[in-house]
Amino acid sequence: MTVTETPSPPAKERGSDFAKLSRRIAQEGLLDRRPGYYAVRIGLVAAFFAGTWAVFAAVGDSWWQLPVAVLLAVAFAQVTLLAHDLAHGQIFRSRRTSRTAGLIVGNLAVGLSYGWWMDKHTRHHANPNHEDHDPDVAPDVLIWSQKQAEASRGLPRFIGRYQAFLFFPLLTLEGINLKVSSFRALRRKTLKNRGTEGLLLSAHVLAYLGVVFLVLPLPKALLFLAVHQACYGIYLGCTFAPNHKGMPVLTAEDELDFLRRQVLTSRNVRGGHVVNTALGGLNYQIEHHLFPSMPSANLRRAQPIVRDYCASLGVDYVECGLLESWGQALRHLHEAGRPLRAVKT
């Protein structure tokens, strides 16, 4: 999900390289809302989500529910990507409207805390790939740099040796991890609307489990849940990992302006309309990080402007295919764990 409240560049940068690019983008109308596009997209995603549950009910007590579980994982991921656009303010001008829709789409539909995600993702956008400030590269389970590897303890140190090989298996747990993290966030007094968030998250879990166990006997129900959550986690991981993993990891010693901080830590993914639909527009990650409130449908149009502008400044602009992006991410993970493999146990 991403974010309405992503900080703008500091005031001192208004005459900066980014300010010049921003004026060009605004003149092209690429920051304007796209209500027609989002009306169609929301309708299609809602129909896909509801239709998949209808197929689940129609199939009933059958092992054919396992392919339905995979299909439902895709539906959940597409809803999550829509929630991402809501959180960035790409759909509605009003923050209140975005938040209300985000709570329904995030908390109720897929069981992901909208408020927790917004806080986490805002910090990521402000300092992408920064060891000290980006929660997405914090050494929680995986480690993202050799410096983190040398300081690691416990589970990250154990996993870090061969984390590149464990990455995809670990992604099967990401869907569950997001739900657990969402409920844990309810304990934070800083989380706004905790009562509403908790009520909607609980309603999702009760409805989700209730429907599955009502239709399927226990063994099939448990297997359905496992397949669904595993595929959902893999889908989300394969959507977000190509964007930054394998790109430079920044530290306190790196002093970059807004434009370079966003461009140099991000990677675009080629692939045409199929990849664009599957990744919800996040394949244009560089443009998204520079202009997080830009409707995802406009990112493709912004790309040649941003790419040519970066070339004129001599700023590296990285783009590659989907498989290569995963390869770069895995190679980075393997290299980050190298100090741990050198330690004799």
mmCIF file of C-alpha atoms in Angstrom:
data_model
loop_
_atom_site.group_PDB
_atom_site.id
_atom_site.type_symbol
_atom_site.label_atom_id
_atom_site.label_comp_id
_atom_site.label_asym_id
_atom_site.label_seq_id
_atom_site.Cartn_x
_atom_site.Cartn_y
_atom_site.Cartn_z
ATOM 1 C CA MET A 1 0.000 0.000 0.000
ATOM 2 C CA THR A 2 1.757 3.435 -0.268
ATOM 3 C CA VAL A 3 1.095 6.894 0.992
ATOM 4 C CA THR A 4 -0.580 10.311 0.916
ATOM 5 C CA GLU A 5 1.770 11.760 3.460
ATOM 6 C CA THR A 6 5.098 11.013 1.823
ATOM 7 C CA PRO A 7 7.290 14.053 2.526
ATOM 8 C CA SER A 8 7.986 16.494 -0.266
ATOM 9 C CA PRO A 9 11.585 17.543 -0.873
ATOM 10 C CA PRO A 10 12.943 20.050 1.664
ATOM 11 C CA ALA A 11 12.355 23.728 0.920
ATOM 12 C CA LYS A 12 16.011 24.298 0.100
ATOM 13 C CA GLU A 13 15.587 21.969 -2.892
ATOM 14 C CA ARG A 14 12.844 23.986 -4.586
ATOM 15 C CA GLY A 15 15.333 25.351 -7.090
ATOM 16 C CA SER A 16 16.974 21.968 -7.331
ATOM 17 C CA ASP A 17 17.191 19.360 -10.055
ATOM 18 C CA PHE A 18 14.015 17.782 -8.717
ATOM 19 C CA ALA A 19 12.109 21.068 -8.800
ATOM 20 C CA LYS A 20 12.878 21.507 -12.499
ATOM 21 C CA LEU A 21 11.707 17.976 -13.247
ATOM 22 C CA SER A 22 8.601 18.443 -11.105
ATOM 23 C CA ARG A 23 7.574 21.551 -13.037
ATOM 24 C CA ARG A 24 7.898 19.652 -16.311
ATOM 25 C CA ILE A 25 5.818 16.749 -14.995
ATOM 26 C CA ALA A 26 3.124 19.121 -13.689
ATOM 27 C CA GLN A 27 3.002 20.976 -17.023
ATOM 28 C CA GLU A 28 2.296 17.658 -18.763
ATOM 29 C CA GLY A 29 -0.694 17.114 -16.447
ATOM 30 C CA LEU A 30 0.727 13.856 -15.118
ATOM 31 C CA LEU A 31 -0.107 14.673 -11.501
ATOM 32 C CA ASP A 32 -3.801 15.153 -12.298
ATOM 33 C CA ARG A 33 -6.312 12.643 -10.911
ATOM 34 C CA ARG A 34 -7.581 9.840 -13.184
ATOM 35 C CA PRO A 35 -11.132 9.170 -11.875
ATOM 36 C CA GLY A 36 -12.201 7.252 -14.976
ATOM 37 C CA TYR A 37 -9.226 4.919 -14.841
ATOM 38 C CA TYR A 38 -9.712 4.213 -11.143
ATOM 39 C CA ALA A 39 -13.467 3.716 -11.522
ATOM 40 C CA VAL A 40 -12.779 0.961 -14.057
ATOM 41 C CA ARG A 41 -9.909 -0.533 -12.064
ATOM 42 C CA ILE A 42 -11.822 -0.570 -8.787
ATOM 43 C CA GLY A 43 -14.789 -2.167 -10.535
ATOM 44 C CA LEU A 44 -12.660 -4.879 -12.128
ATOM 45 C CA VAL A 45 -10.745 -5.656 -8.917
ATOM 46 C CA ALA A 46 -13.957 -5.749 -6.867
ATOM 47 C CA ALA A 47 -15.592 -8.054 -9.417
ATOM 48 C CA PHE A 48 -12.519 -10.301 -9.469
ATOM 49 C CA PHE A 49 -12.416 -10.451 -5.652
ATOM 50 C CA ALA A 50 -16.141 -11.167 -5.258
ATOM 51 C CA GLY A 51 -16.173 -13.521 -8.237
ATOM 52 C CA THR A 52 -13.360 -15.625 -6.804
ATOM 53 C CA TRP A 53 -15.252 -16.047 -3.533
ATOM 54 C CA ALA A 54 -18.333 -17.001 -5.586
ATOM 55 C CA VAL A 55 -16.293 -19.669 -7.379
ATOM 56 C CA PHE A 56 -15.105 -20.914 -3.972
ATOM 57 C CA ALA A 57 -18.703 -21.291 -2.803
ATOM 58 C CA ALA A 58 -19.754 -22.983 -6.052
ATOM 59 C CA VAL A 59 -16.907 -25.532 -6.056
ATOM 60 C CA GLY A 60 -17.687 -26.571 -2.481
ATOM 61 C CA ASP A 61 -16.091 -29.604 -0.835
ATOM 62 C CA SER A 62 -13.554 -30.531 -3.499
ATOM 63 C CA TRP A 63 -9.810 -30.713 -4.011
ATOM 64 C CA TRP A 64 -10.376 -28.336 -6.938
ATOM 65 C CA GLN A 65 -10.401 -25.657 -4.262
ATOM 66 C CA LEU A 66 -6.595 -25.627 -4.346
ATOM 67 C CA PRO A 67 -6.465 -23.853 -7.747
ATOM 68 C CA VAL A 68 -9.150 -21.521 -6.356
ATOM 69 C CA ALA A 69 -6.797 -20.751 -3.450
ATOM 70 C CA VAL A 70 -4.145 -19.643 -5.947
ATOM 71 C CA LEU A 71 -6.690 -17.498 -7.786
ATOM 72 C CA LEU A 72 -7.821 -15.953 -4.499
ATOM 73 C CA ALA A 73 -4.195 -15.089 -3.684
ATOM 74 C CA VAL A 74 -4.021 -13.096 -6.921
ATOM 75 C CA ALA A 75 -7.281 -11.353 -6.010
ATOM 76 C CA PHE A 76 -5.971 -10.485 -2.532
ATOM 77 C CA ALA A 77 -2.757 -9.103 -4.043
ATOM 78 C CA GLN A 78 -4.659 -6.919 -6.516
ATOM 79 C CA VAL A 79 -6.797 -5.539 -3.681
ATOM 80 C CA THR A 80 -3.609 -4.833 -1.712
ATOM 81 C CA LEU A 81 -2.123 -2.954 -4.669
ATOM 82 C CA LEU A 82 -5.289 -0.888 -4.878
ATOM 83 C CA ALA A 83 -4.978 -0.083 -1.179
ATOM 84 C CA HIS A 84 -1.412 1.035 -1.913
ATOM 85 C CA ASP A 85 -2.714 3.639 -4.382
ATOM 86 C CA LEU A 86 -5.349 4.772 -1.898
ATOM 87 C CA ALA A 87 -2.724 5.334 0.756
ATOM 88 C CA HIS A 88 -0.665 7.488 -1.596
ATOM 89 C CA GLY A 89 -3.610 9.740 -2.331
ATOM 90 C CA GLN A 90 -3.618 8.740 -5.982
ATOM 91 C CA ILE A 91 -7.366 8.132 -6.145
ATOM 92 C CA PHE A 92 -9.107 10.722 -3.936
ATOM 93 C CA ARG A 93 -8.132 14.272 -3.041
ATOM 94 C CA SER A 94 -9.562 13.989 0.462
ATOM 95 C CA ARG A 95 -7.371 12.262 3.042
ATOM 96 C CA ARG A 96 -10.462 11.305 5.017
ATOM 97 C CA THR A 97 -12.028 9.612 2.001
ATOM 98 C CA SER A 98 -8.739 7.846 1.214
ATOM 99 C CA ARG A 99 -8.424 6.671 4.799
ATOM 100 C CA THR A 100 -12.014 5.385 4.949
ATOM 101 C CA ALA A 101 -11.616 3.506 1.683
ATOM 102 C CA GLY A 102 -8.210 2.241 2.812
ATOM 103 C CA LEU A 103 -9.651 0.806 6.021
ATOM 104 C CA ILE A 104 -12.319 -1.052 4.053
ATOM 105 C CA VAL A 105 -9.954 -2.307 1.350
ATOM 106 C CA GLY A 106 -6.974 -3.000 3.615
ATOM 107 C CA ASN A 107 -8.286 -4.011 7.031
ATOM 108 C CA LEU A 108 -11.614 -5.553 6.097
ATOM 109 C CA ALA A 109 -10.971 -7.077 2.669
ATOM 110 C CA VAL A 110 -7.442 -8.502 3.083
ATOM 111 C CA GLY A 111 -6.643 -8.164 6.807
ATOM 112 C CA LEU A 112 -3.839 -5.595 6.524
ATOM 113 C CA SER A 113 -3.709 -2.609 8.898
ATOM 114 C CA TYR A 114 -3.999 0.507 6.772
ATOM 115 C CA GLY A 115 -2.606 2.809 9.474
ATOM 116 C CA TRP A 116 0.364 0.602 10.303
ATOM 117 C CA TRP A 117 1.213 0.146 6.638
ATOM 118 C CA MET A 118 0.977 3.893 5.959
ATOM 119 C CA ASP A 119 3.400 4.709 8.771
ATOM 120 C CA LYS A 120 5.858 2.049 7.672
ATOM 121 C CA HIS A 121 5.637 2.903 4.001
ATOM 122 C CA THR A 122 5.923 6.658 4.564
ATOM 123 C CA ARG A 123 9.242 6.099 6.337
ATOM 124 C CA HIS A 124 10.376 3.891 3.459
ATOM 125 C CA HIS A 125 9.557 6.556 0.880
ATOM 126 C CA ALA A 126 11.349 9.275 2.839
ATOM 127 C CA ASN A 127 14.608 7.289 3.037
ATOM 128 C CA PRO A 128 14.549 4.323 0.635
ATOM 129 C CA ASN A 129 17.204 1.673 1.234
ATOM 130 C CA HIS A 130 18.699 3.625 4.145
ATOM 131 C CA GLU A 131 20.067 1.293 6.819
ATOM 132 C CA ASP A 132 19.080 3.580 9.689
ATOM 133 C CA HIS A 133 15.730 4.929 8.520
ATOM 134 C CA ASP A 134 14.049 2.557 6.055
ATOM 135 C CA PRO A 135 12.048 -0.144 7.892
ATOM 136 C CA ASP A 136 12.091 -2.270 4.734
ATOM 137 C CA VAL A 137 15.844 -2.870 5.109
ATOM 138 C CA ALA A 138 15.874 -3.317 8.875
ATOM 139 C CA PRO A 139 17.624 -6.591 9.880
ATOM 140 C CA ASP A 140 14.449 -8.276 11.090
ATOM 141 C CA VAL A 141 14.709 -11.752 9.569
ATOM 142 C CA LEU A 142 16.819 -10.985 6.502
ATOM 143 C CA ILE A 143 19.926 -8.815 6.398
ATOM 144 C CA TRP A 144 20.558 -6.318 3.639
ATOM 145 C CA SER A 145 24.228 -5.351 3.962
ATOM 146 C CA GLN A 146 27.495 -6.825 5.151
ATOM 147 C CA LYS A 147 27.533 -4.256 7.953
ATOM 148 C CA GLN A 148 24.209 -5.634 9.182
ATOM 149 C CA ALA A 149 25.558 -9.169 8.807
ATOM 150 C CA GLU A 150 28.535 -8.447 11.044
ATOM 151 C CA ALA A 151 26.278 -6.952 13.722
ATOM 152 C CA SER A 152 23.527 -9.575 13.439
ATOM 153 C CA ARG A 153 22.487 -11.902 16.232
ATOM 154 C CA GLY A 154 19.937 -14.662 16.664
ATOM 155 C CA LEU A 155 17.626 -15.594 13.808
ATOM 156 C CA PRO A 156 18.938 -13.072 11.203
ATOM 157 C CA ARG A 157 22.465 -14.335 11.787
ATOM 158 C CA PHE A 158 21.342 -17.947 11.404
ATOM 159 C CA ILE A 159 19.291 -17.325 8.249
ATOM 160 C CA GLY A 160 21.650 -14.754 6.765
ATOM 161 C CA ARG A 161 24.266 -17.288 5.694
ATOM 162 C CA TYR A 162 22.016 -18.749 3.016
ATOM 163 C CA GLN A 163 19.207 -16.210 2.867
ATOM 164 C CA ALA A 164 19.278 -15.978 -0.927
ATOM 165 C CA PHE A 165 18.248 -19.647 -1.095
ATOM 166 C CA LEU A 166 15.659 -19.187 1.656
ATOM 167 C CA PHE A 167 14.130 -16.002 0.245
ATOM 168 C CA PHE A 168 11.257 -17.536 -1.716
ATOM 169 C CA PRO A 169 10.414 -20.151 0.955
ATOM 170 C CA LEU A 170 10.288 -17.332 3.507
ATOM 171 C CA LEU A 171 7.931 -15.363 1.283
ATOM 172 C CA THR A 172 5.309 -18.075 1.791
ATOM 173 C CA LEU A 173 5.013 -16.733 5.346
ATOM 174 C CA GLU A 174 4.757 -13.062 4.371
ATOM 175 C CA GLY A 175 0.967 -12.993 4.209
ATOM 176 C CA ILE A 176 0.750 -14.319 7.772
ATOM 177 C CA ASN A 177 3.521 -11.967 8.887
ATOM 178 C CA LEU A 178 1.595 -8.940 7.614
ATOM 179 C CA LYS A 179 -1.506 -9.986 9.533
ATOM 180 C CA VAL A 180 0.443 -10.605 12.744
ATOM 181 C CA SER A 181 2.223 -7.257 12.380
ATOM 182 C CA SER A 182 -1.132 -5.566 11.802
ATOM 183 C CA PHE A 183 -2.561 -6.916 15.060
ATOM 184 C CA ARG A 184 0.634 -6.087 16.947
ATOM 185 C CA ALA A 185 0.371 -2.504 15.730
ATOM 186 C CA LEU A 186 -2.949 -2.178 17.570
ATOM 187 C CA ARG A 187 -0.963 -2.004 20.818
ATOM 188 C CA ARG A 188 0.684 1.243 19.716
ATOM 189 C CA LYS A 189 -0.972 4.326 21.159
ATOM 190 C CA THR A 190 0.354 6.318 18.205
ATOM 191 C CA LEU A 191 -1.801 4.330 15.767
ATOM 192 C CA LYS A 192 -4.839 6.402 14.820
ATOM 193 C CA ASN A 193 -8.312 4.858 14.853
ATOM 194 C CA ARG A 194 -7.084 1.815 16.787
ATOM 195 C CA GLY A 195 -10.628 0.755 17.707
ATOM 196 C CA THR A 196 -11.861 0.884 14.125
ATOM 197 C CA GLU A 197 -8.739 -0.812 12.815
ATOM 198 C CA GLY A 198 -9.016 -3.603 15.363
ATOM 199 C CA LEU A 199 -12.725 -4.119 14.707
ATOM 200 C CA LEU A 200 -12.228 -4.369 10.939
ATOM 201 C CA LEU A 201 -9.190 -6.655 11.245
ATOM 202 C CA SER A 202 -11.116 -8.965 13.576
ATOM 203 C CA ALA A 203 -14.112 -8.954 11.241
ATOM 204 C CA HIS A 204 -11.857 -9.972 8.360
ATOM 205 C CA VAL A 205 -10.308 -12.879 10.243
ATOM 206 C CA LEU A 206 -13.659 -14.159 11.519
ATOM 207 C CA ALA A 207 -15.317 -13.900 8.105
ATOM 208 C CA TYR A 208 -12.338 -15.358 6.246
ATOM 209 C CA LEU A 209 -11.916 -18.363 8.526
ATOM 210 C CA GLY A 210 -15.657 -18.770 9.011
ATOM 211 C CA VAL A 211 -16.371 -19.057 5.278
ATOM 212 C CA VAL A 212 -13.475 -21.451 4.643
ATOM 213 C CA PHE A 213 -14.347 -23.805 7.511
ATOM 214 C CA LEU A 214 -18.047 -23.618 6.699
ATOM 215 C CA VAL A 215 -17.499 -24.860 3.136
ATOM 216 C CA LEU A 216 -14.562 -27.245 3.621
ATOM 217 C CA PRO A 217 -13.830 -30.051 6.081
ATOM 218 C CA LEU A 218 -10.855 -29.510 8.370
ATOM 219 C CA PRO A 219 -8.041 -31.127 6.290
ATOM 220 C CA LYS A 220 -9.060 -29.408 3.066
ATOM 221 C CA ALA A 221 -9.681 -26.127 4.873
ATOM 222 C CA LEU A 222 -6.211 -26.118 6.420
ATOM 223 C CA LEU A 223 -4.567 -26.946 3.099
ATOM 224 C CA PHE A 224 -6.621 -24.267 1.336
ATOM 225 C CA LEU A 225 -5.506 -21.664 3.886
ATOM 226 C CA ALA A 226 -1.874 -22.732 3.577
ATOM 227 C CA VAL A 227 -1.881 -22.543 -0.231
ATOM 228 C CA HIS A 228 -3.751 -19.248 -0.277
ATOM 229 C CA GLN A 229 -1.527 -17.478 2.248
ATOM 230 C CA ALA A 230 1.679 -18.910 0.746
ATOM 231 C CA CYS A 231 0.793 -17.761 -2.771
ATOM 232 C CA TYR A 232 -0.365 -14.368 -1.479
ATOM 233 C CA GLY A 233 2.961 -13.858 0.300
ATOM 234 C CA ILE A 234 4.979 -14.907 -2.739
ATOM 235 C CA TYR A 235 2.964 -12.598 -5.012
ATOM 236 C CA LEU A 236 3.515 -9.589 -2.728
ATOM 237 C CA GLY A 237 7.201 -10.388 -2.281
ATOM 238 C CA CYS A 238 7.736 -10.737 -6.010
ATOM 239 C CA THR A 239 5.956 -7.403 -6.489
ATOM 240 C CA PHE A 240 7.941 -5.337 -4.003
ATOM 241 C CA ALA A 241 11.371 -7.030 -3.940
ATOM 242 C CA PRO A 242 12.371 -6.114 -7.528
ATOM 243 C CA ASN A 243 11.961 -2.416 -6.785
ATOM 244 C CA HIS A 244 14.873 -1.781 -4.388
ATOM 245 C CA LYS A 245 16.614 -5.015 -3.407
ATOM 246 C CA GLY A 246 20.023 -5.132 -5.015
ATOM 247 C CA MET A 247 20.203 -1.365 -5.377
ATOM 248 C CA PRO A 248 22.639 0.720 -3.258
ATOM 249 C CA VAL A 249 22.041 0.596 0.484
ATOM 250 C CA LEU A 250 22.596 4.039 2.003
ATOM 251 C CA THR A 251 24.126 4.947 5.358
ATOM 252 C CA ALA A 252 24.531 8.129 7.398
ATOM 253 C CA GLU A 253 27.652 8.912 5.369
ATOM 254 C CA ASP A 254 25.660 9.256 2.137
ATOM 255 C CA GLU A 255 24.412 12.777 1.490
ATOM 256 C CA LEU A 256 22.149 12.835 -1.542
ATOM 257 C CA ASP A 257 19.521 15.303 -2.686
ATOM 258 C CA PHE A 258 15.915 14.193 -3.052
ATOM 259 C CA LEU A 259 16.113 13.242 -6.728
ATOM 260 C CA ARG A 260 19.279 11.170 -6.430
ATOM 261 C CA ARG A 261 18.158 9.547 -3.178
ATOM 262 C CA GLN A 262 15.025 8.248 -4.908
ATOM 263 C CA VAL A 263 16.455 7.382 -8.333
ATOM 264 C CA LEU A 264 19.690 5.693 -7.288
ATOM 265 C CA THR A 265 17.980 3.346 -4.824
ATOM 266 C CA SER A 266 15.130 2.299 -7.153
ATOM 267 C CA ARG A 267 14.865 0.026 -10.164
ATOM 268 C CA ASN A 268 12.265 -0.113 -12.932
ATOM 269 C CA VAL A 269 11.034 -3.414 -14.340
ATOM 270 C CA ARG A 270 10.297 -3.847 -18.036
ATOM 271 C CA GLY A 271 7.587 -6.154 -19.319
ATOM 272 C CA GLY A 272 4.740 -4.299 -20.979
ATOM 273 C CA HIS A 273 1.069 -4.384 -20.020
ATOM 274 C CA VAL A 274 1.171 -7.830 -18.402
ATOM 275 C CA VAL A 275 3.881 -6.845 -15.915
ATOM 276 C CA ASN A 276 2.274 -3.439 -15.432
ATOM 277 C CA THR A 277 -1.043 -5.053 -14.488
ATOM 278 C CA ALA A 278 0.529 -7.748 -12.325
ATOM 279 C CA LEU A 279 2.646 -5.238 -10.379
ATOM 280 C CA GLY A 280 -0.004 -2.543 -10.170
ATOM 281 C CA GLY A 281 2.241 0.026 -11.855
ATOM 282 C CA LEU A 282 5.030 -0.458 -9.315
ATOM 283 C CA ASN A 283 7.287 -1.608 -12.138
ATOM 284 C CA TYR A 284 7.735 2.146 -12.733
ATOM 285 C CA GLN A 285 9.308 2.411 -9.300
ATOM 286 C CA ILE A 286 11.615 5.342 -10.048
ATOM 287 C CA GLU A 287 8.757 7.536 -11.208
ATOM 288 C CA HIS A 288 6.592 6.344 -8.322
ATOM 289 C CA HIS A 289 9.228 7.299 -5.761
ATOM 290 C CA LEU A 290 9.769 10.706 -7.291
ATOM 291 C CA PHE A 291 6.019 11.392 -7.543
ATOM 292 C CA PRO A 292 4.203 9.077 -5.098
ATOM 293 C CA SER A 293 0.825 10.775 -5.539
ATOM 294 C CA MET A 294 0.923 10.373 -9.332
ATOM 295 C CA PRO A 295 -1.868 8.019 -10.504
ATOM 296 C CA SER A 296 -0.322 4.702 -11.481
ATOM 297 C CA ALA A 297 -1.810 5.014 -14.977
ATOM 298 C CA ASN A 298 0.373 8.085 -15.587
ATOM 299 C CA LEU A 299 3.681 6.529 -14.534
ATOM 300 C CA ARG A 300 4.270 5.008 -17.974
ATOM 301 C CA ARG A 301 3.870 8.426 -19.593
ATOM 302 C CA ALA A 302 6.225 10.012 -17.070
ATOM 303 C CA GLN A 303 8.972 7.431 -17.633
ATOM 304 C CA PRO A 304 10.590 8.832 -20.822
ATOM 305 C CA ILE A 305 10.619 12.336 -19.323
ATOM 306 C CA VAL A 306 12.299 11.145 -16.123
ATOM 307 C CA ARG A 307 14.712 8.822 -17.929
ATOM 308 C CA ASP A 308 15.873 11.521 -20.356
ATOM 309 C CA TYR A 309 16.187 14.059 -17.554
ATOM 310 C CA CYS A 310 18.331 11.692 -15.479
ATOM 311 C CA ALA A 311 20.528 11.069 -18.526
ATOM 312 C CA SER A 312 21.024 14.825 -18.936
ATOM 313 C CA LEU A 313 22.206 15.019 -15.312
ATOM 314 C CA GLY A 314 24.406 11.924 -15.519
ATOM 315 C CA VAL A 315 22.280 10.145 -12.882
ATOM 316 C CA ASP A 316 22.111 6.353 -13.282
ATOM 317 C CA TYR A 317 18.632 5.202 -14.235
ATOM 318 C CA VAL A 318 18.299 1.435 -13.816
ATOM 319 C CA GLU A 319 15.713 -0.743 -15.551
ATOM 320 C CA CYS A 320 15.699 -4.426 -16.446
ATOM 321 C CA GLY A 321 13.411 -7.403 -16.989
ATOM 322 C CA LEU A 322 11.439 -9.038 -14.186
ATOM 323 C CA LEU A 323 13.569 -12.179 -13.919
ATOM 324 C CA GLU A 324 16.774 -10.149 -13.972
ATOM 325 C CA SER A 325 15.429 -7.911 -11.205
ATOM 326 C CA TRP A 326 14.826 -10.965 -9.022
ATOM 327 C CA GLY A 327 18.298 -12.226 -9.906
ATOM 328 C CA GLN A 328 19.869 -8.951 -8.808
ATOM 329 C CA ALA A 329 17.921 -9.050 -5.548
ATOM 330 C CA LEU A 330 19.018 -12.615 -4.811
ATOM 331 C CA ARG A 331 22.650 -11.900 -5.670
ATOM 332 C CA HIS A 332 22.564 -8.924 -3.332
ATOM 333 C CA LEU A 333 21.143 -11.042 -0.508
ATOM 334 C CA HIS A 334 23.832 -13.676 -1.057
ATOM 335 C CA GLU A 335 26.601 -11.076 -1.037
ATOM 336 C CA ALA A 336 25.210 -9.402 2.103
ATOM 337 C CA GLY A 337 25.480 -12.729 3.948
ATOM 338 C CA ARG A 338 29.071 -13.399 2.872
ATOM 339 C CA PRO A 339 30.688 -12.371 6.220
ATOM 340 C CA LEU A 340 28.509 -14.938 7.995
ATOM 341 C CA ARG A 341 29.574 -17.748 5.683
ATOM 342 C CA ALA A 342 33.186 -16.874 6.392
ATOM 343 C CA VAL A 343 32.678 -17.389 10.124
ATOM 344 C CA LYS A 344 33.596 -20.840 11.351
ATOM 345 C CA THR A 345 30.967 -22.442 13.570
#
